[in-house]
XYZ file of C-alpha atoms in Angstrom:
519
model
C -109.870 46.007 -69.187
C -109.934 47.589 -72.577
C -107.121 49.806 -73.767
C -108.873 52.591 -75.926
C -105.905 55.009 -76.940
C -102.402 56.066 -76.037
C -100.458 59.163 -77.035
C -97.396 61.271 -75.912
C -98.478 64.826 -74.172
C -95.518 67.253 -72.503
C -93.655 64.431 -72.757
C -95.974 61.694 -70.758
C -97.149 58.727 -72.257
C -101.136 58.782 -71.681
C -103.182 55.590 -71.683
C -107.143 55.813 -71.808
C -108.834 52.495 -70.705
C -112.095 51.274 -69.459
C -113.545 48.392 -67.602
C -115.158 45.431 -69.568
C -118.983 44.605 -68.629
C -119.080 41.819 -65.975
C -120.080 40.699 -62.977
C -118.093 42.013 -59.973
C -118.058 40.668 -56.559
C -118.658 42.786 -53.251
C -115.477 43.042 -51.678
C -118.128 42.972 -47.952
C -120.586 39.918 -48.767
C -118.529 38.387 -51.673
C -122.075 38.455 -54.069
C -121.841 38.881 -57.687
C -123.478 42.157 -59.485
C -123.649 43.902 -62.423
C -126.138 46.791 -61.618
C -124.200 49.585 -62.665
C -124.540 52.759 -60.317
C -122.285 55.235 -62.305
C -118.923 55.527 -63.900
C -116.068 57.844 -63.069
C -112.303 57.987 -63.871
C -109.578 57.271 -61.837
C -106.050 58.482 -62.531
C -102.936 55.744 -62.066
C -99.169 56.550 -62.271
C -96.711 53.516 -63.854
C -93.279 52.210 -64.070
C -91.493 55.102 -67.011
C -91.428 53.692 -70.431
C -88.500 55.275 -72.668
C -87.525 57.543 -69.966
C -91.169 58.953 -69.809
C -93.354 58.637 -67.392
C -96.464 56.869 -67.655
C -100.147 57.922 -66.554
C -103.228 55.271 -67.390
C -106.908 57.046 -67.097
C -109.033 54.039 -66.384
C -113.145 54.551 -66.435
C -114.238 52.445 -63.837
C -118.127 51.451 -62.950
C -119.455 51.609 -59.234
C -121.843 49.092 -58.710
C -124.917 48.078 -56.217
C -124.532 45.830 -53.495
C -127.284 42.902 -53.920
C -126.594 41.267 -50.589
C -128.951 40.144 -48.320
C -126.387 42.383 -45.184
C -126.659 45.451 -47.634
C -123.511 46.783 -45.372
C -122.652 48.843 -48.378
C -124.963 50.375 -50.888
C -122.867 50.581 -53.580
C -118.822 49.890 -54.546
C -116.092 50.678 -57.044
C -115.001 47.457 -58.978
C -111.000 46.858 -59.259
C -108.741 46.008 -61.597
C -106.696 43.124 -60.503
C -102.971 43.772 -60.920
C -103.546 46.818 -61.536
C -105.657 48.777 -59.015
C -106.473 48.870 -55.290
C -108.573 50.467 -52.468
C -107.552 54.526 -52.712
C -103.950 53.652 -54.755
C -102.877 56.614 -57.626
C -99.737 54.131 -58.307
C -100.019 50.447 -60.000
C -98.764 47.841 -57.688
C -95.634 47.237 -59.603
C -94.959 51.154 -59.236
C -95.896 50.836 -55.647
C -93.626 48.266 -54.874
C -90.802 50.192 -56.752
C -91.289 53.265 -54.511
C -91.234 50.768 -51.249
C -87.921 48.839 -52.263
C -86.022 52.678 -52.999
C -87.469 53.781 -49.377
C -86.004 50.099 -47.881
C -82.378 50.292 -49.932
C -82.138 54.025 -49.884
C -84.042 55.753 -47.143
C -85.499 58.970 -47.893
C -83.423 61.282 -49.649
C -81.499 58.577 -51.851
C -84.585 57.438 -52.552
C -85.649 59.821 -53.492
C -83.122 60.804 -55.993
C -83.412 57.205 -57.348
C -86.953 57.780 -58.429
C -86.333 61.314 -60.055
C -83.728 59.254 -62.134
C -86.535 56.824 -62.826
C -88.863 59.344 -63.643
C -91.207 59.079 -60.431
C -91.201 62.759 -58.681
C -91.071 62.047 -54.897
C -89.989 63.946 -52.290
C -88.401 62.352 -49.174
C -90.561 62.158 -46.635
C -93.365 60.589 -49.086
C -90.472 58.034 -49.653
C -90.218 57.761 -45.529
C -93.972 57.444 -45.406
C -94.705 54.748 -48.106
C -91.167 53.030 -46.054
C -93.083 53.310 -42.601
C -96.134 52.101 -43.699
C -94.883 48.847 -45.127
C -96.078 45.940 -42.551
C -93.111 44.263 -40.516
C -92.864 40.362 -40.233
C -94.615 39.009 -37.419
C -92.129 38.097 -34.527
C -91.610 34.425 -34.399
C -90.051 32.917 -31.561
C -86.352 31.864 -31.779
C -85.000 28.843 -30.672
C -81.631 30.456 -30.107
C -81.491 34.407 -29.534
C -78.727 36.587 -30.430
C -78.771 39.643 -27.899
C -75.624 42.771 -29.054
C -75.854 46.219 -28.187
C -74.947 49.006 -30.989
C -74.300 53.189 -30.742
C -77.019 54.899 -31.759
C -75.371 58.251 -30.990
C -72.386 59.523 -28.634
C -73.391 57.638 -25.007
C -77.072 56.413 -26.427
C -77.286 53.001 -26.844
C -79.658 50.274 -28.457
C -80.074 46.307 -28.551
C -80.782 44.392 -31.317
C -82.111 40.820 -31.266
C -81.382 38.265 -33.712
C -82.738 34.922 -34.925
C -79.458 32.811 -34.662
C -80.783 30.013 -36.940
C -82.381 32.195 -39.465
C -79.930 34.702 -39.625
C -82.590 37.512 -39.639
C -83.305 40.380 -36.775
C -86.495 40.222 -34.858
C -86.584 43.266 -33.022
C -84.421 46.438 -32.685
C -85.035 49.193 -29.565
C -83.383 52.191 -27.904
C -81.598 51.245 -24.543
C -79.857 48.533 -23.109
C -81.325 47.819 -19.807
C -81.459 44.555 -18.392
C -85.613 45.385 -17.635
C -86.674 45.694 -21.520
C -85.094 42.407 -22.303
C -86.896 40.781 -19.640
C -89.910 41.714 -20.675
C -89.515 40.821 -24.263
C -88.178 37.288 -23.523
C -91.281 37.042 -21.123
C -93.644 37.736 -24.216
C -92.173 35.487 -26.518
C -91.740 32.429 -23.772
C -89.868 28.835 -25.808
C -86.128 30.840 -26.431
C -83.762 27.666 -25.491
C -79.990 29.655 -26.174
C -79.176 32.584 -25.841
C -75.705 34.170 -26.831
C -74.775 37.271 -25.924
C -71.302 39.101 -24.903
C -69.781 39.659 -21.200
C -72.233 42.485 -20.636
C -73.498 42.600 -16.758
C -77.359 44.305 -17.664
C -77.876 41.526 -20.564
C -77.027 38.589 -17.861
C -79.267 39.806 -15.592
C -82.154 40.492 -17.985
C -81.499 37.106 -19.561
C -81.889 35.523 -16.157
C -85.036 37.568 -15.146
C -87.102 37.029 -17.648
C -85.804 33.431 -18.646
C -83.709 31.770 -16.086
C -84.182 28.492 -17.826
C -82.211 29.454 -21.130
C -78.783 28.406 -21.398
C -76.511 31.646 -21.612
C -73.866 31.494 -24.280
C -70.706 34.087 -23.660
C -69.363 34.304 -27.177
C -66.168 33.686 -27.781
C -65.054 36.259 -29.977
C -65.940 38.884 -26.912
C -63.973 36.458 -24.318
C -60.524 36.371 -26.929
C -61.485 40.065 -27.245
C -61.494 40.627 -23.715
C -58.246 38.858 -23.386
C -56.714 40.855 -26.631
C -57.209 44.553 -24.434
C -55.932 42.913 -20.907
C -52.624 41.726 -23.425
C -52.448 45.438 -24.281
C -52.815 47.237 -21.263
C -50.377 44.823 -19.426
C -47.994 45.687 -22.831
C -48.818 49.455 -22.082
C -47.418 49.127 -18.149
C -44.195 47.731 -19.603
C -43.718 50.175 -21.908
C -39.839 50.480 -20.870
C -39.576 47.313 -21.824
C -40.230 46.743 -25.617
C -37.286 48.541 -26.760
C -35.497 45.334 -26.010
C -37.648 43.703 -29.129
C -35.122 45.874 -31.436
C -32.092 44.246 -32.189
C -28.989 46.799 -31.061
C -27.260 48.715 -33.691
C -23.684 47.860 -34.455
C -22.432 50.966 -34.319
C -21.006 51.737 -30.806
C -22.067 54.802 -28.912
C -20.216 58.093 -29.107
C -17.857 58.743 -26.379
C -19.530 61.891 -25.443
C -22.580 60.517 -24.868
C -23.371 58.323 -21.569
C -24.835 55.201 -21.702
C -27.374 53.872 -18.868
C -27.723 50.624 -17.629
C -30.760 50.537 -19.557
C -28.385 50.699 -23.116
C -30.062 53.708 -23.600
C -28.256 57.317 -24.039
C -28.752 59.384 -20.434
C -30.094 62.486 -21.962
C -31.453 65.308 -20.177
C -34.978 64.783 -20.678
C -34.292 60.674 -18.918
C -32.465 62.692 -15.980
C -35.288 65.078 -16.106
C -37.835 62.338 -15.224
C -35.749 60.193 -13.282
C -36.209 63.087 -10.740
C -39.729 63.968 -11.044
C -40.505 60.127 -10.695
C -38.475 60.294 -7.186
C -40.512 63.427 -6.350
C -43.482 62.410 -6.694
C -43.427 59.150 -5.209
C -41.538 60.137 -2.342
C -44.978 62.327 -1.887
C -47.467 59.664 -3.007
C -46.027 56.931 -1.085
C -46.730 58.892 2.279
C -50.730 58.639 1.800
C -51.135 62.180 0.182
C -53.699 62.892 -2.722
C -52.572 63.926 -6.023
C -53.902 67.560 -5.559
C -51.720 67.946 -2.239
C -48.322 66.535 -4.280
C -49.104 69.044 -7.412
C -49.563 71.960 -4.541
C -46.349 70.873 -3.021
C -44.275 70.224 -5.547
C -46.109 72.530 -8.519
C -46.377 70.540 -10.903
C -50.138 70.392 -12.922
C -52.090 67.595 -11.480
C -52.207 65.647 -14.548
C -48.286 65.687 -14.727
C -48.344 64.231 -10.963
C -51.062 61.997 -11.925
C -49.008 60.567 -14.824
C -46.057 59.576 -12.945
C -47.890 58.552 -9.810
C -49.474 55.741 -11.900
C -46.598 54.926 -13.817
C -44.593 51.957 -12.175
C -40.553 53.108 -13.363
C -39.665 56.369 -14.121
C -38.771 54.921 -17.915
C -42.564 54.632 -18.739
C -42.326 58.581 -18.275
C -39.679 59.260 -19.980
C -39.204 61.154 -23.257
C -37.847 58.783 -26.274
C -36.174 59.962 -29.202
C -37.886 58.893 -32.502
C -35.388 57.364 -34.832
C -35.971 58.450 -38.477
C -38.161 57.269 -40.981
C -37.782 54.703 -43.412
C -37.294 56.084 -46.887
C -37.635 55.032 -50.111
C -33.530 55.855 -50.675
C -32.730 53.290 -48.056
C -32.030 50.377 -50.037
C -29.462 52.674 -52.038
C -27.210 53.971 -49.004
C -24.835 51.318 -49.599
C -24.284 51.693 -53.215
C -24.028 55.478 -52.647
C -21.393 54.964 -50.088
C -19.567 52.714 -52.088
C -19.180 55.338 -55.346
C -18.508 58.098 -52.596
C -15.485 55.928 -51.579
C -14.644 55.708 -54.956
C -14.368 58.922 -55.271
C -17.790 60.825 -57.239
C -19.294 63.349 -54.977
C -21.548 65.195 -57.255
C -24.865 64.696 -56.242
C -26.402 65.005 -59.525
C -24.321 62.419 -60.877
C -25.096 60.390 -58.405
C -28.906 60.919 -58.591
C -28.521 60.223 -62.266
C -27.147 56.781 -61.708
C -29.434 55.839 -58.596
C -32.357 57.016 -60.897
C -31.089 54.093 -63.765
C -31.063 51.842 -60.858
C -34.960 52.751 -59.883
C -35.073 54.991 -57.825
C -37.796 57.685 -58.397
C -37.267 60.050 -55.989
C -36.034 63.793 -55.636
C -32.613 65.007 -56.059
C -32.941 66.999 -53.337
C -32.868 63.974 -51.090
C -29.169 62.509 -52.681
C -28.392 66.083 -51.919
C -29.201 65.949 -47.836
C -28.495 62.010 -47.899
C -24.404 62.832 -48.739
C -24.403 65.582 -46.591
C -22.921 64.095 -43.852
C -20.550 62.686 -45.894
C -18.888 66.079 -46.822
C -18.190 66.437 -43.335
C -16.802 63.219 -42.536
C -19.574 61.412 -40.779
C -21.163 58.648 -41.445
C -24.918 58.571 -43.409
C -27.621 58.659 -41.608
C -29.227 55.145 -41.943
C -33.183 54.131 -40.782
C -33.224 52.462 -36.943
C -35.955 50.206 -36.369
C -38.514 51.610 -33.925
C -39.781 49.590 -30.946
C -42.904 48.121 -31.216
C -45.766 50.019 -30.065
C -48.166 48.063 -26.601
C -51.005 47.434 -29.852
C -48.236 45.283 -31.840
C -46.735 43.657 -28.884
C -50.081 42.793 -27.901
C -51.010 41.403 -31.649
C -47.536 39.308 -31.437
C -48.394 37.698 -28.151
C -52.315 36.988 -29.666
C -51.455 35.888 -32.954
C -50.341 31.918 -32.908
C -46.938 31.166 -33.792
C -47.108 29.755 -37.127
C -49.007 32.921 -38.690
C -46.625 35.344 -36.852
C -43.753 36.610 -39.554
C -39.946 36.315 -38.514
C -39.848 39.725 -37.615
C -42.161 39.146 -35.176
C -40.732 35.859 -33.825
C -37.462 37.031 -32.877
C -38.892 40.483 -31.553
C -41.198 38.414 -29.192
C -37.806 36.457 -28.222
C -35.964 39.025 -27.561
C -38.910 41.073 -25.616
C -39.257 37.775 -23.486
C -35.688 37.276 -23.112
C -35.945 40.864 -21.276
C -39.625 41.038 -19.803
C -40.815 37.778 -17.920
C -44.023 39.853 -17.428
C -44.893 39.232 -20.599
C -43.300 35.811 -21.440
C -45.840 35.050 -18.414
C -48.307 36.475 -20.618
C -48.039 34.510 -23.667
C -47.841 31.529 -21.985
C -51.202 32.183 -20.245
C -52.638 33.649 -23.718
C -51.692 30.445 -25.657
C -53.266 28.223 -22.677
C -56.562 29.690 -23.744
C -56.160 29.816 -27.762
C -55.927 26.088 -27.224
C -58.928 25.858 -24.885
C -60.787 27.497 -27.810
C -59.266 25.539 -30.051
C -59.951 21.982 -28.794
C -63.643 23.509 -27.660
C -62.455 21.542 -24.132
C -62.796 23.808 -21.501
C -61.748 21.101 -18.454
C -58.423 23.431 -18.061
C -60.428 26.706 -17.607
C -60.442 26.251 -13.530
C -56.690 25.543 -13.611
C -56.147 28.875 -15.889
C -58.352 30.857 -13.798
C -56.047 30.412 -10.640
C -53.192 30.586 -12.808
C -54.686 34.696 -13.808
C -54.890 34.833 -10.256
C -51.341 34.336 -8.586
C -49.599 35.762 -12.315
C -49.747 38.688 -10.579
C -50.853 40.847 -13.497
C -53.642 43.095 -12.131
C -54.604 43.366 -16.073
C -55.296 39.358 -16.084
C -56.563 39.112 -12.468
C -59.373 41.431 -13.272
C -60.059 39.040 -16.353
C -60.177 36.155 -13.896
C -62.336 37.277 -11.747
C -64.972 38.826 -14.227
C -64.909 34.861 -16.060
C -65.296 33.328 -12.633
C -68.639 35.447 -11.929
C -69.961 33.783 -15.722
C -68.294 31.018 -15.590
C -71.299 28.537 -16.967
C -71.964 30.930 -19.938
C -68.184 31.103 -20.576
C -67.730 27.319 -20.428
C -70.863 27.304 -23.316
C -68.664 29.614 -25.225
C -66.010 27.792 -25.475
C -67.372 24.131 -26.251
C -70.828 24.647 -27.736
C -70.838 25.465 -31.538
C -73.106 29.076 -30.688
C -71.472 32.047 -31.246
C -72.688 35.758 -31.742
C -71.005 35.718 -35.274
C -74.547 36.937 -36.978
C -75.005 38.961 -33.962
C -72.035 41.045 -34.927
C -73.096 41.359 -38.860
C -76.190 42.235 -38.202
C -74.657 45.175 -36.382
C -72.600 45.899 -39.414
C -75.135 46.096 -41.428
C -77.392 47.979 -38.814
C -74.303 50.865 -38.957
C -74.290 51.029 -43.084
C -77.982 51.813 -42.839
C -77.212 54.845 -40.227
C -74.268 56.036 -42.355
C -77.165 56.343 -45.267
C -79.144 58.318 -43.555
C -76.271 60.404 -42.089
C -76.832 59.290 -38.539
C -80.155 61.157 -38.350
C -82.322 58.270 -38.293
C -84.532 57.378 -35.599
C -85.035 53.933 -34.017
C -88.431 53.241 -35.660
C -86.880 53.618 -39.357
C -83.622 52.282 -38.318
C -86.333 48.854 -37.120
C -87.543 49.183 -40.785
C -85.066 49.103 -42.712
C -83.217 46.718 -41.004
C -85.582 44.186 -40.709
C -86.975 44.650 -44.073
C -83.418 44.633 -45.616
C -82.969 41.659 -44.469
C -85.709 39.751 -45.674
C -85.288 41.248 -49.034
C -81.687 40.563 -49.436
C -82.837 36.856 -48.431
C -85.689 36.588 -51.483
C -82.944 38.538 -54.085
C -79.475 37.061 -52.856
């Protein structure tokens, strides 16, 4: 190719070129010729140079075809590296538009390419995107099989190559029947590691009953994690006994249950609509016939029918909020005893001490003082069922002291969930030492713990038990499965969750492979 001029117009830099003479070959029967038919010029967009963007007209010849086939008469000669069959773009432009579709999607990429001086709009970003070839579909030796939300209750499935790290295929649905028939087509899949999910053991074992079925372990301690909190949850009245109890003794006034908490109205209040309800319930009648009888709203009946003692139903009194004044109650108690109640002075001193707060909040802070009573200082809350159930999963040497004696205590109070812990650690070591001989022996143990929450648990790892057991001792795991997901939901949140599944198979796919060639 020879370059013949190049100039600036409205801002575009303008190159005129033309062909050299030579022999070309036909791109049908591969024959050199150099019988020129005619010329004409063809019009190529290029990568921007100083911010402008670049247009090359190139005078091309068309040729004859000498071949003995003659399945062409004539054809246009190319430019390697520079031109191709119906392209208005050089390849390097090309592949620039294809990589801002892949990163970007549509409309990001589109405003990528304004920046860089290529006028697009978005769905010629989406088109040049779809049109990109995928990878052909190799068979995996082990299979990574996770289910995502594509929107509200729709769900898809997304395989992955667990020794490549890269996803093979990516569909609407999660039915065990579109598994099967994919693990039929691509027949030589060894492992496959999936989570507790019924359709994907089924499908699994339909259309490859010879694979060995991994249950990951992340799902199983996951699994375990939300049977910790809901048996937490159910012994709600309990985990106010993981606070330590306040020095202070009780008012007189006020009376004091058994439970060490004040009898308030609202506790009497619910005492007896726990007796009334149950004292319905109890006799066989539905939850509609109690809330006619006693009218109450069905979901209030509903509430305290499920609820085991009438303290899970009861009303608690938030104590107050921690404050950033708290660690200067004492010293402000101290200079009120020695005498200075002037707020500002005291706000002025606190404030050489550190404290960056409001006056306003000295102010409310000594109020109680002025009347004789005693300030107002921050009581610990009780542990939500989430913590308690993060206590009892985290292992004892990464659990803070706080934590340590609030577990003591709780246990000291709830055997329920001493039971619990024990049973949880039992497993954490089973996962630990990848030995799962004592997983029969823990199963019965779920069984007669009599925790519903764990029994449940039991009897859904007793049904898998062979895929569990590969969980726990084999070294496969659904670890990529779950990134792969990850990444599958920053490429939705790009395109604002309006992407449908054949994109959301392109630009997954084609992400990955391009984050594996430019790390």
């Amino acid at each position: 190719m020879r370059v013949e001029r190049v100039w600036v117009a409205d801002g575009v830099v303008r190159v005129a070129a033309c062909t050299r003479e030579s022999t070309v070959a036909c791109p049908d029967c591969g024959r050199g010729s150099a019988r020129v038919h005619s010329r004409y010029c063809r019009t190529l967009a290029d990568i921007a140079v100083g911010g402008r963007p670049v247009l090359i007209g190139l005078s091309v010849r068309r040729l004859f075809c000498d071949g003995p086939g003659r399945g062409r008469r004539t054809f246009a000669e190319q430019v390697e590296g520079l031109t191709g069959p119906s392209r208005r773009r050089s390849p390097l432009l090309q592949h620039l538009v294809e990589m801002a579709g892949v990163l970007l999607a549509g409309r990001g990429g589109a405003r990528l390419l304004q920046i860089l001086k290529v006028p697009l709009s978005r769905t010629s970003v989406l088109f040049h995107l779809m049109h990109l070839p995928l990878p052909a579909a190799a068979t995996p030796r082990v299979l990574g099989v996770d289910d995502f939300a594509l929107y509200a209750d729709v769900y898809g499935t997304l395989l992955v190559d667990g020794e490549t790290r890269l996803p093979i295929e990516l569909w609407a649905g999660r039915d065990a029947e579109q598994l099967a028939a994919w693990l039929r087509r691509h027949p030589g899949v060894e492992v496959v590691c999936r989570d507790g999910s019924l359709v994907y053991r089924q499908g699994i074992s339909a259309g490859a009953p010879e694979t060995v079925q991994v249950s990951d372990r992340f799902h199983l301690w996951q699994g375990l994690s939300k049977r910790v909190g809901d048996i937490a949850a159910a012994h709600r009245g309990c985990l106010p006994a993981a606070v330590p109890e306040p020095e202070a003794a009780p008012s007189p006034a006020e009376h004091v249950g058994p439970s060490g908490r004040a009898d308030t109205p609202a506790r009497r209040h619910a005492k007896q609509l726990f007796e009334a309800v149950h004292a319905v319930t109890d006799t066989g009648r539905s939850l509609n016939a109690t809330a006619r009888e006693l009218g109450l709203n069905r979901r209030t009946v509903s509430k305290y029918a499920r609820a085991a003692t009438w303290q899970e139903c009861a009303r608690t009194t938030r104590p107050r909020r921690p404050t950033s004044l708290d660690p200067y109650l004492e010293y402000l108690r101290q200079r009120w005893e020695e005498g200075e109640h002037n707020a500002t002075v005291l706000h002025q001193e606190l404030l050489a001490k550190g404290y960056r707060g409001h006056y306003q909040r000295i102010k409310m802070a000594v109020a109680p003082l002025r009347r004789g009573l005693p300030i107002d200082t921050p009581r610990e809350r009780p542990p939500s069922p989430r913590e308690v159930a993060r206590w009892i999963t985290t292992t004892s040497p990464r659990r803070g002291l706080h934590a340590s004696e609030g577990l003591r205590r709780l246990f000291e109070h709830c055997p329920e969930l001493d039971r619990t812990h024990d049973l949880v650690r039992q497993f954490a070591a089973m996962l630990d030492a990848r030995d799962a001989t004592l997983l029969p022996a823990w199963l019965d143990e779920l069984t007669t713990a009599r925790l519903p929450a764990l029994a449940s648990l039991g009897k859904a790892i007793r049904e898998d038990q062979f895929a569990v057991v590969q969980g726990i001792t084999t070294p496969f795991n659904s670890g990529v499965n779950e990134g792969r997901i990850t990444d599958l939901k920053l490429q939705k949140r790009i395109t604002a969750g309006r992407a449908g599944v054949p994109l959301l198979r392109h630009r997954v796919i084609l992400m990955a492979l391009l984050r594996r060639h430019y790390p």
